[in-house]
CSV table of C-alpha atoms in Angstrom, one decimal:
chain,number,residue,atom,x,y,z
A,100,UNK,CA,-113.5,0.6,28.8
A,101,UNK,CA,-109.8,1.7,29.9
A,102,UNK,CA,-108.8,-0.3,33.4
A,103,UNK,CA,-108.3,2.6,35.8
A,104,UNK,CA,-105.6,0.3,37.6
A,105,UNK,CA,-103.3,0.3,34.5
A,106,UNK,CA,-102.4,3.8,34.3
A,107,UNK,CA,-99.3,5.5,35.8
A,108,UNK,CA,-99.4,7.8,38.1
A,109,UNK,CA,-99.0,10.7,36.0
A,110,UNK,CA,-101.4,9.7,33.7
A,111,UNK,CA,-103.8,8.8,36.8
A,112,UNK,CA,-102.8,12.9,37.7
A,113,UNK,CA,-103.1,14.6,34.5
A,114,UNK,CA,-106.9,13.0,34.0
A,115,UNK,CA,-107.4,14.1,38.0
A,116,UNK,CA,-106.6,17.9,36.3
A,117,UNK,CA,-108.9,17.8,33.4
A,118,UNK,CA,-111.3,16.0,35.6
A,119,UNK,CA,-111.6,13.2,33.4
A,120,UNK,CA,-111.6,11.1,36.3
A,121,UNK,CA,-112.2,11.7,40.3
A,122,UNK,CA,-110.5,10.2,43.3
A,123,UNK,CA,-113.6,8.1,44.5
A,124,UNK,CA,-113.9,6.4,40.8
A,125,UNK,CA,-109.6,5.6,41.2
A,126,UNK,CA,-110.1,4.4,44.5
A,127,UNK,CA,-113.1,2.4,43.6
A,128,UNK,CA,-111.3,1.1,41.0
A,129,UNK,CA,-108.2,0.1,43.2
A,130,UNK,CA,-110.3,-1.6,45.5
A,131,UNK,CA,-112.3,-3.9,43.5
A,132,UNK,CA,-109.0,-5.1,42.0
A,133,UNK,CA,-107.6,-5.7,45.2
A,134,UNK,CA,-110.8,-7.4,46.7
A,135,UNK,CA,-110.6,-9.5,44.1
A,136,UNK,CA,-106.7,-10.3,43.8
A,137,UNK,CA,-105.9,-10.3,47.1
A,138,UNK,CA,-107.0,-13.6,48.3
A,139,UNK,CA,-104.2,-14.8,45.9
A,140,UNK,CA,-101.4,-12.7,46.0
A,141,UNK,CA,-101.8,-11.8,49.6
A,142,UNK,CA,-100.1,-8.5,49.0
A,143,UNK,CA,-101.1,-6.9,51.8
A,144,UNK,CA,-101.1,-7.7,56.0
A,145,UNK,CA,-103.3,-4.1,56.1
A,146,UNK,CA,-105.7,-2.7,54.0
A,147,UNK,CA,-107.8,0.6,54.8
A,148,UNK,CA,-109.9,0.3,51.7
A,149,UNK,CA,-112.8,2.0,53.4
A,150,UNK,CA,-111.5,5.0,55.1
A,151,UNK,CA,-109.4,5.6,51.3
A,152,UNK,CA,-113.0,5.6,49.6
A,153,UNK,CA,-113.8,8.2,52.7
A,154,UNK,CA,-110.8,10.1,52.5
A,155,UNK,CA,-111.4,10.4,48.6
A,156,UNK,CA,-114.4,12.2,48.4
A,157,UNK,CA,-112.5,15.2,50.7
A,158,UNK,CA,-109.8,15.3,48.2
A,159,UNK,CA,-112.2,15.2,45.6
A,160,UNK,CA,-113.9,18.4,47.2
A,161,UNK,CA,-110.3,19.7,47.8
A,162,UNK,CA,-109.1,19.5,44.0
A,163,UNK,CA,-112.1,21.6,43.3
A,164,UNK,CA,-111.0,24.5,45.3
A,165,UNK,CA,-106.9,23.9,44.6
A,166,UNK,CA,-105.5,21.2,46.1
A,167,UNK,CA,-102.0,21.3,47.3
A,168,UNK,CA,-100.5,18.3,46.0
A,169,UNK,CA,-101.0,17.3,42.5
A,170,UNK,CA,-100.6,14.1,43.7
A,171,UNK,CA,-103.5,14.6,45.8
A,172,UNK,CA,-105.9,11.9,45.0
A,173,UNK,CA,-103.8,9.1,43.9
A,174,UNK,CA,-104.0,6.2,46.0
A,175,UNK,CA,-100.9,4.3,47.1
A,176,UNK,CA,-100.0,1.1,48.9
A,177,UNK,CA,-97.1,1.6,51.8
A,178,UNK,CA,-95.4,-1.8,52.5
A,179,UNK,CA,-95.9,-2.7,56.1
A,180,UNK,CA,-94.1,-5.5,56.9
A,181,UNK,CA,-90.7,-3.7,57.5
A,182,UNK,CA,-88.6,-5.0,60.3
């Protein structure tokens, strides 16, 4: 089985367009590697692994009908401990 979390970000896009895989499964995937990473790597001071798997099921619906980006659907971590 092919680890969702070791593709790039245009391959994660181009399987988004043939719908080969959906934004819920990515972010599913993402979060189960973080849940069980992050205790050792502490990566992150924020996480908002619930509201992404919310927020991916709209973009899911969104892609169906055109979405805007073609990035849409790709999750992404922002780095938050900037001074």
């Amino acid at each position: 089985m092919e680890d969702i979390t070791r593709l790039t970000v245009h391959e994660l896009v181009e399987k988004l367009n043939k719908n080969e895989l959906s934004s819920e499964k990515i972010v599913k995937a993402y979060k189960a590697r973080i849940e069980d990473k992050e205790k050792d790597v502490k990566a992150f001071i924020t996480t908002t692994l619930d509201e992404a798997e919310k927020e991916a099921v709209k973009v899911d619906e969104e892609r169906k009908s055109g979405a805007k980006s073609s990035f849409a659907g790709v999750p992404i971590g922002i780095k938050d401990n900037l001074c």
